[in-house]
GROMACS .gro file of C-alpha atoms in nm:
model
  314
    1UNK     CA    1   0.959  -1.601   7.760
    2UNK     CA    2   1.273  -1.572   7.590
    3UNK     CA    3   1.247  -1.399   7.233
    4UNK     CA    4   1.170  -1.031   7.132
    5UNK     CA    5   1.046  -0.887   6.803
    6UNK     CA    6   1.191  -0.564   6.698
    7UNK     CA    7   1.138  -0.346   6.404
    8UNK     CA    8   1.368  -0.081   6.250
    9UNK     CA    9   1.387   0.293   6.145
   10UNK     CA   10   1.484   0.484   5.884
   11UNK     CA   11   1.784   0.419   5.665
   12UNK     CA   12   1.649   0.026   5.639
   13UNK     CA   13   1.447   0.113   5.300
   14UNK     CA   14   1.553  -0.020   4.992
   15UNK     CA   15   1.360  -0.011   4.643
   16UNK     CA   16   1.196  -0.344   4.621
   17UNK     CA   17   1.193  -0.427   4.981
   18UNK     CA   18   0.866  -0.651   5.043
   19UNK     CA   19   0.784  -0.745   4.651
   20UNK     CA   20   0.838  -1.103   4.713
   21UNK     CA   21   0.650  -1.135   5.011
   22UNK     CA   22   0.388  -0.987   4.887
   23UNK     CA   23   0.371  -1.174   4.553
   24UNK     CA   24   0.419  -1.492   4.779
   25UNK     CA   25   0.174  -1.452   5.054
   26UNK     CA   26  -0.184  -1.313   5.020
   27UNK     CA   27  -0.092  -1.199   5.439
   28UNK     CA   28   0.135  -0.989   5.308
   29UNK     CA   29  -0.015  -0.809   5.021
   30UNK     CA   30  -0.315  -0.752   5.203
   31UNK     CA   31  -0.108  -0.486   5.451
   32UNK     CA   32   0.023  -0.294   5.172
   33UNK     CA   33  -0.347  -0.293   5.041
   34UNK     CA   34  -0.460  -0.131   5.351
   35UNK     CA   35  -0.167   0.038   5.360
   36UNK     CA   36  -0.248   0.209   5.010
   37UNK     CA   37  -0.631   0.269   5.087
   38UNK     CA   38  -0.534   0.441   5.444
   39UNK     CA   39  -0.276   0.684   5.253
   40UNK     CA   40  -0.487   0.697   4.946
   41UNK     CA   41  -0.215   0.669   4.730
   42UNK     CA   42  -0.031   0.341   4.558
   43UNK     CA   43   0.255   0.378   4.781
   44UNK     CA   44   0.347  -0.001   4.768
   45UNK     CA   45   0.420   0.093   4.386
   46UNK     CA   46   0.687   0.338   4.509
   47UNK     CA   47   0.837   0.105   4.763
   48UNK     CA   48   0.857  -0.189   4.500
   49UNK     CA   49   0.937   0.028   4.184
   50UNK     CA   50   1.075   0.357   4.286
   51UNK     CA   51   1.224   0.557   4.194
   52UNK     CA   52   1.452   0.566   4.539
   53UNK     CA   53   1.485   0.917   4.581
   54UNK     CA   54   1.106   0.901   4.587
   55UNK     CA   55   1.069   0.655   4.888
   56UNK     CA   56   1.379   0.767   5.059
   57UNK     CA   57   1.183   1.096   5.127
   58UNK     CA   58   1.120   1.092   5.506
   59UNK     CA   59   0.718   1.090   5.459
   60UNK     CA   60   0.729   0.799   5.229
   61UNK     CA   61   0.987   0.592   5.402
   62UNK     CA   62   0.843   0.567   5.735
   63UNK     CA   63   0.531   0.478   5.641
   64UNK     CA   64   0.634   0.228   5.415
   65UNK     CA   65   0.934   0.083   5.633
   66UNK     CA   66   0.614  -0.004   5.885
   67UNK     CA   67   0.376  -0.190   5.584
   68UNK     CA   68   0.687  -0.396   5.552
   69UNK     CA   69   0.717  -0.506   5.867
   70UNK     CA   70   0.360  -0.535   5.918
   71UNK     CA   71   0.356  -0.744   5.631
   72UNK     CA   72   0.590  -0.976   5.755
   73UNK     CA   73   0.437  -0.991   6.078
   74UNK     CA   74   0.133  -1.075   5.895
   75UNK     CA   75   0.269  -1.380   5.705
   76UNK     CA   76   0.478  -1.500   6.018
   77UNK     CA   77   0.129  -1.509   6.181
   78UNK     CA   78  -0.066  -1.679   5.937
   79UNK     CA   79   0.238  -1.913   5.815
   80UNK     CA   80   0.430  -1.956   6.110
   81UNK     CA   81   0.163  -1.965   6.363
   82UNK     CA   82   0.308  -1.673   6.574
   83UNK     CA   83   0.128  -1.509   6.843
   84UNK     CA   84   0.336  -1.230   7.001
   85UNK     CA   85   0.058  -1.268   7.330
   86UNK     CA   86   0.245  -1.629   7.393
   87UNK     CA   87   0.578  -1.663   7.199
   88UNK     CA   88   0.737  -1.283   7.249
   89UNK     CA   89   0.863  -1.141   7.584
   90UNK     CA   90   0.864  -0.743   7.391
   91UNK     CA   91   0.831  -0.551   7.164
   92UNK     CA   92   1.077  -0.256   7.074
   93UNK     CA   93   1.108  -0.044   6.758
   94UNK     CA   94   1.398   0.193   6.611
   95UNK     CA   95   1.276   0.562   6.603
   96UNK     CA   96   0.994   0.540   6.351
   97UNK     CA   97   0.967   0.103   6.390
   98UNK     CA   98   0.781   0.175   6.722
   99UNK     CA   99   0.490   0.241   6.546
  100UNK     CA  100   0.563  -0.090   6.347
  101UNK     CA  101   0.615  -0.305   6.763
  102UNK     CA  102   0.247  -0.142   6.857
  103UNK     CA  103   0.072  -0.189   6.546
  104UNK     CA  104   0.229  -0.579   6.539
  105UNK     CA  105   0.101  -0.571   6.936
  106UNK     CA  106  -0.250  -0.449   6.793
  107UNK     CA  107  -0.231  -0.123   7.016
  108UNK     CA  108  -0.250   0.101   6.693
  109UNK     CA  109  -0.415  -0.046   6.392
  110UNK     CA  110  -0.198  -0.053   6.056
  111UNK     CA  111  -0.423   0.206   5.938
  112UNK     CA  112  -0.385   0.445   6.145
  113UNK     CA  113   0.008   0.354   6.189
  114UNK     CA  114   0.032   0.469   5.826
  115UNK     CA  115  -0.166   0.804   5.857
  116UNK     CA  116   0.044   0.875   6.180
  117UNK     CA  117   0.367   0.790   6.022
  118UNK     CA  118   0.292   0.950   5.687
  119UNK     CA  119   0.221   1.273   5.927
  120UNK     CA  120   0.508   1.224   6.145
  121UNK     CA  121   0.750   1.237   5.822
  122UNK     CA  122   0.596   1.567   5.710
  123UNK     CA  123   0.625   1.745   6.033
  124UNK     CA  124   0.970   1.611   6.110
  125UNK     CA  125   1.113   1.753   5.725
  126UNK     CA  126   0.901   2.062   5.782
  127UNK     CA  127   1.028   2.109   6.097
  128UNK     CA  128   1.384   2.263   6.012
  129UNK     CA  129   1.477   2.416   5.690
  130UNK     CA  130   1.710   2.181   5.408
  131UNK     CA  131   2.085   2.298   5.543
  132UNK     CA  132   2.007   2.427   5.871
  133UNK     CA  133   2.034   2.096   6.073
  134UNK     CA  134   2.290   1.858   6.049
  135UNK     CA  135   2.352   1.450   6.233
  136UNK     CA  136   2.688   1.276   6.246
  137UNK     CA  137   2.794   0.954   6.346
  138UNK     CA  138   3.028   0.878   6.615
  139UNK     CA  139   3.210   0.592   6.678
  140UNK     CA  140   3.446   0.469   6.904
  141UNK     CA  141   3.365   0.662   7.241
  142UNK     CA  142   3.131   0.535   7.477
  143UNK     CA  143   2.775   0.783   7.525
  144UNK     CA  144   2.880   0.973   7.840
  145UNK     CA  145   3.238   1.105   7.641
  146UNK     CA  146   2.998   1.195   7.322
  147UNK     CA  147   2.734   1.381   7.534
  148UNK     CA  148   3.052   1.587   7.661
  149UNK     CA  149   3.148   1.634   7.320
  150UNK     CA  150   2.812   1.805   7.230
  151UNK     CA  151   2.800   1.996   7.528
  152UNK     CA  152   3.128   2.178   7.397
  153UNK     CA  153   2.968   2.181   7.027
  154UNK     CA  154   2.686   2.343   7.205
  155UNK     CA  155   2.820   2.653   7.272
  156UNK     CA  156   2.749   2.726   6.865
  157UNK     CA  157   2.424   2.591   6.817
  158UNK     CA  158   2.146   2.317   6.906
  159UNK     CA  159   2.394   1.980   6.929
  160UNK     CA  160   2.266   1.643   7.132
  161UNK     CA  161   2.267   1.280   7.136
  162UNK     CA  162   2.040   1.146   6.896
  163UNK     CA  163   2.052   0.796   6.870
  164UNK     CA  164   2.248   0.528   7.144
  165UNK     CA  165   2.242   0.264   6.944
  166UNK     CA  166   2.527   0.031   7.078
  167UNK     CA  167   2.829  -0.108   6.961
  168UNK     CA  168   3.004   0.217   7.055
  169UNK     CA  169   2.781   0.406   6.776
  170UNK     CA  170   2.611   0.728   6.905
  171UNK     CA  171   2.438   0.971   6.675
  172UNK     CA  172   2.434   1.357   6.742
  173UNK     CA  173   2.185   1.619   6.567
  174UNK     CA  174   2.156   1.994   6.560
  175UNK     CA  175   2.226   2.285   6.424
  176UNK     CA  176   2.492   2.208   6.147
  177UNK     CA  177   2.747   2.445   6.256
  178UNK     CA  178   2.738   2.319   6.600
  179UNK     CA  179   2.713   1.947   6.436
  180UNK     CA  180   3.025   2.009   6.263
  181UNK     CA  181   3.168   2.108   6.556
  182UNK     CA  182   3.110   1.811   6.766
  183UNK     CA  183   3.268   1.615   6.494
  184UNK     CA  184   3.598   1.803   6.526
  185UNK     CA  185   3.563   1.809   6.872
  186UNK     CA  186   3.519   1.411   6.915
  187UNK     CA  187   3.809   1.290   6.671
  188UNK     CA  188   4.037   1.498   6.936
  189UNK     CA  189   3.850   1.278   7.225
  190UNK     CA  190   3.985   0.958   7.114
  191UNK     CA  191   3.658   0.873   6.820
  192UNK     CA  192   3.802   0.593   6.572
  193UNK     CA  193   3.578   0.797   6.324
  194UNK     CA  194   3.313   1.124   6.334
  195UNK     CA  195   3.134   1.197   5.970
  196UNK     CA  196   2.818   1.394   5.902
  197UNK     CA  197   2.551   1.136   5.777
  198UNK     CA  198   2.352   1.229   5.462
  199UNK     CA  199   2.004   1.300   5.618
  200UNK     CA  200   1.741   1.564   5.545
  201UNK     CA  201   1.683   1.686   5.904
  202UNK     CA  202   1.818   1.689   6.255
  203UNK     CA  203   1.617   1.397   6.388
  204UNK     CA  204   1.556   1.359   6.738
  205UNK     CA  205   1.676   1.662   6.906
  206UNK     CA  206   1.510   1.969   7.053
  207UNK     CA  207   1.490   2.137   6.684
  208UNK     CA  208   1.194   1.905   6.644
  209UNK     CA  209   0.997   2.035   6.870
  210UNK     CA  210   0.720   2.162   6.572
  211UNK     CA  211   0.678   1.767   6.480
  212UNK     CA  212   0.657   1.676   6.835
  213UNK     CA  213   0.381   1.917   6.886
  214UNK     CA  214   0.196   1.752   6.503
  215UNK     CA  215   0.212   1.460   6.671
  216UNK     CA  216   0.056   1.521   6.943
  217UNK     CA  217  -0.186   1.660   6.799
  218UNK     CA  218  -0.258   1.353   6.576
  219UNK     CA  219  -0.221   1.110   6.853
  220UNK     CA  220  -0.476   1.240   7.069
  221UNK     CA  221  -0.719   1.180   6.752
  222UNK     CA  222  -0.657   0.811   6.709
  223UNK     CA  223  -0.762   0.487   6.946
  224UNK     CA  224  -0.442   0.324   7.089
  225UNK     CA  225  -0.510  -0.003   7.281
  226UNK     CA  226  -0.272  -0.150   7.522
  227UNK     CA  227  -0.076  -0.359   7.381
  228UNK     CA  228  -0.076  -0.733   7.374
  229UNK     CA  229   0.264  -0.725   7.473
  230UNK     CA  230   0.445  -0.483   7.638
  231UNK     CA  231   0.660  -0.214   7.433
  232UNK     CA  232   1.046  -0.145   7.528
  233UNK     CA  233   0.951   0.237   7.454
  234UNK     CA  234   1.289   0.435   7.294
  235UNK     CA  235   1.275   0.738   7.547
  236UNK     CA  236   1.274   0.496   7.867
  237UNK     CA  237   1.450   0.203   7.804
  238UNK     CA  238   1.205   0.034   8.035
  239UNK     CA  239   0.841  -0.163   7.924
  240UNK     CA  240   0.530   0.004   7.882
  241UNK     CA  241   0.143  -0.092   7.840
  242UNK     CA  242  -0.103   0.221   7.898
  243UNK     CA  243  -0.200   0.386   7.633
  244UNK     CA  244  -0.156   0.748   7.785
  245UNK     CA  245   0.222   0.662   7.861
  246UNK     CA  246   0.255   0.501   7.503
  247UNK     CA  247   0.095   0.835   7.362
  248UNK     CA  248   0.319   1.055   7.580
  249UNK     CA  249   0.648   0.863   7.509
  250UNK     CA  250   0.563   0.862   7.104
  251UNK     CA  251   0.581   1.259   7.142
  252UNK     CA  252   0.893   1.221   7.381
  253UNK     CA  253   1.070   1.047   7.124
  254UNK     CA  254   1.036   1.303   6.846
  255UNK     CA  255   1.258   1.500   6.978
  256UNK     CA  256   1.382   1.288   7.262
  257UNK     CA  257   1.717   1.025   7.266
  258UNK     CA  258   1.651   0.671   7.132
  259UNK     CA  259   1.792   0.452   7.381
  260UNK     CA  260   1.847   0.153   7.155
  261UNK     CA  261   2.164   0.031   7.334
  262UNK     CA  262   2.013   0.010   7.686
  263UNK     CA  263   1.684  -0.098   7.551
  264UNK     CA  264   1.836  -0.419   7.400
  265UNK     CA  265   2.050  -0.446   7.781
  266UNK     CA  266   1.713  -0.441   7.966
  267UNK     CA  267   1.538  -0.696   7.764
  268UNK     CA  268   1.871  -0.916   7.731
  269UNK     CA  269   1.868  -0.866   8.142
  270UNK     CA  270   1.512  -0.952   8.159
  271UNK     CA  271   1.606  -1.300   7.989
  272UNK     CA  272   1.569  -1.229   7.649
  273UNK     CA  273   1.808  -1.459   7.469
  274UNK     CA  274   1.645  -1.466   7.091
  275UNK     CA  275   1.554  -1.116   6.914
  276UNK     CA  276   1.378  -1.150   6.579
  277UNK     CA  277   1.411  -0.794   6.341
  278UNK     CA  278   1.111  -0.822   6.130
  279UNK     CA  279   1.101  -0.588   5.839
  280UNK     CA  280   1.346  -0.469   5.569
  281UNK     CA  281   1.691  -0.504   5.641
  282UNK     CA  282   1.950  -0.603   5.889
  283UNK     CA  283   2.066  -0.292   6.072
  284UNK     CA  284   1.920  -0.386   6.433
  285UNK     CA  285   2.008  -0.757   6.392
  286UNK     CA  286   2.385  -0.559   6.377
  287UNK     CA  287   2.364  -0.370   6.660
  288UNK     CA  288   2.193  -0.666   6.897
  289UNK     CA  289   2.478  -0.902   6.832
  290UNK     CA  290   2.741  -0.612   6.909
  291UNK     CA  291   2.509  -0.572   7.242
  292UNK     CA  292   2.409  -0.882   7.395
  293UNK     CA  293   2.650  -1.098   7.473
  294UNK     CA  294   2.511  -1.446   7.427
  295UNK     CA  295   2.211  -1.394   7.277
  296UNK     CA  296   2.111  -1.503   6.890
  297UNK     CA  297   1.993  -1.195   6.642
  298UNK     CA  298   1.871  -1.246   6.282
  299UNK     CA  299   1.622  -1.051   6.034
  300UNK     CA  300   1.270  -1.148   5.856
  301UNK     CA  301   1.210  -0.978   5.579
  302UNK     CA  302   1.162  -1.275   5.281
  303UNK     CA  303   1.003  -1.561   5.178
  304UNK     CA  304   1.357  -1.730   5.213
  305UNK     CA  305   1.394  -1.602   5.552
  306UNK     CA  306   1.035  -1.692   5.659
  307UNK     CA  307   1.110  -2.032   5.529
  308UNK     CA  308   1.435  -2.085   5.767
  309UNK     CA  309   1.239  -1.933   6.050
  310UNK     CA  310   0.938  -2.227   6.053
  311UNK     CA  311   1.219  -2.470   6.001
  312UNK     CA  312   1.443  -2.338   6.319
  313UNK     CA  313   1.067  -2.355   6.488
  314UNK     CA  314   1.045  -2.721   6.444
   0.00000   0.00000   0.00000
C-alpha cells in the first residue's frame, strides 16, 4: 500500500471552510449534523458564518477542524468509493487532526471525537493564563540546534520544542519570557527567521500538564476501537493499533513534541509515495512536499477537489 491520509491541526480554520461540501453532498452535511447534536450547539453555523474570532477560539476550532475532515472523509467514501481498510497504508494527524485519522479509522466515533476535542480546547486555554505562555516559530536550523536553543532560553522559564514539523520549521512554547528568549537566542545560531506566533496558549509543552490530566480523564470514559488502519501517533513517530497505547499517546501529546517531520520520514520509508490531507486547508500538503523527496502531496477539502481526486482514481 502506497498512499496515506492525514488530517491537520489548528491554524487550518477558515470561516466558511466545509459550506460547499456540505451543501453538495448529503455525506457531508450529515457529520456536521452529528457534529451539532454531540456538542449541542449549531457549531457548523459558526464554522460557515462566523464570526472568525468566534471559531478561531481553541474550543471551537478543534472540534470543528475534525467535522471538516470527517466530512470529507465521508463524501470521499460514499463518492469516491474509499476504504482506508484497503486503499491507505496510515493514518497520521497534526496535533488536534489525530482525533480526525482515528475517528476516519472508526477507532473513536465522530461523536465522541467532538465532545473530546471540544474538551481538549477548554482544558488546553484554561490551562495557562492569556500572557503567561508564549510559541515562536523557528526557521532555518535543523531540531537538534533549536532544542539547544531552548535549553539556554530555559534557564528563564518553561521553553521546549513544540512542533517538528519539517522543512527546517520547529515550533517552541513556554513561558513567554523564556520564549522570547529562545528567539533572540536562535537568530544568533544561524535561524533565517525566529517570531512569536499569535496563539492563545503554550501548546504542547510541559505547561499543559492540567489539559493532559482533562484528558485523561475524558478518555478513559469513552470506547476507542483499534483502528482499521494503523495511526502514525505524533509522540512516537512510529504506527500504533491498541487502544490503551492510542489512549496513552493522546495524553502524551498534550503536552508532548509532535513529531510531524519524522512521522512523514517513517511512512515515506515504509513506501508511502502518495499522502492525501483531507480537511480544510493546505498546511500539511506544504510540509510533506518539503519532506519527502519523491513522493506526491495534495489537499481535499471541496467539491472541486473531490472531483479531481475520482478523476486521478480512474
Amino acid at each position: 500500500m502506497t498512499t496515506a491520509f492525514v488530517f491537520p491541526g489548528q491554524g487550518s480554520q477558515t470561516v466558511g471552510m466545509g459550506k460547499s461540501l456540505a451543501e453538495t453532498f448529503t455525506s457531508a452535511r450529515r457529520v456536521f449534523d452529528e457534529v451539532d447534536a454531540a456538542l449541542g450547539e449549531r457549531l457548523s453555523d459558526v464554522v460557515w458564518n462566523g464570526p472568525a474570532e468566534t471559531l478561531t477560539l481553541t474550543e471551537n476550532a478543534q472540534p470543528a477542524l475534525m467535522a471538516v475532515s470527517l466530512a470529507v472523509m465521508g463524501v470521499l467514501e460514499a463518492e469516491a468509493g474509499i476504504d482506508l481498510r484497503r486503499d491507505a497504508a496510515f493514518v497520521a494527524g497534526h496535533s488536534l487532526g489525530e482525533y480526525s485519522a482515528l475517528a476516519a479509522a472508526q477507532s473513536l466515533s465522530i461523536a465522541d471525537a467532538a465532545r473530546l476535542l471540544r474538551i481538549r480546547g477548554r482544558a488546553m486555554q484554561k490551562a495557562v493564563p492569556v500572557g503567561v505562555g508564549a510559541m515562536a516559530a523557528v526557521i532555518g536550523i535543523e531540531l537538534d540546534d533549536v532544542k539547544a536553543v531552548a535549553a539556554e532560553a530555559a534557564g528563564v522559564g518553561v521553553c521546549a520544542a513544540a512542533n517538528d514539523n519539517g522543512g527546517g520549521q520547529v515550533v517552541l512554547s513556554g513561558e513567554k519570557a523564556a520564549v522570547e528568549r529562545a528567539v533572540e537566542v536562535a537568530k544568533t545560531r544561524g535561524a533565517k527567521r525566529a517570531m512569536l506566533l499569535p496563539v492563545s496558549a503554550p501548546f504542547h509543552c510541559s505547561l499543559m500538564q492540567p489539559a493532559a490530566d482533562a484528558m485523561a480523564e475524558a478518555l478513559a470514559k469513552v470506547s476507542i476501537k483499534p483502528p482499521v488502519v494503523p495511526l502514525v501517533a505524533n509522540v512516537l513517530a512510529r504506527p500504533i493499533t491498541d487502544p490503551a497505547d492510542i489512549v496513552r499517546h493522546l495524553v502524551e501529546q498534550v503536552t508532548g513534541t509532535v513529531r510531524w517531520r519524522e512521522s512523514i520520514l517513517f511512512m515515506a520509508q515504509a513506501g508511502v509515495t502518495s499522502f492525501y490531507e483531507v480537511g480544510a486547508g493546505r498546511v500539511l500538503t506544504g510540509l510533506i512536499k518539503r519532506i519527502a523527496d519523491g513522493a506526491t502531496a495534495s489537499s481535499i477539502g471541496t467539491p472541486d477537489d473531490i472531483t479531481r481526486f475520482k478523476a486521478e482514481r480512474g
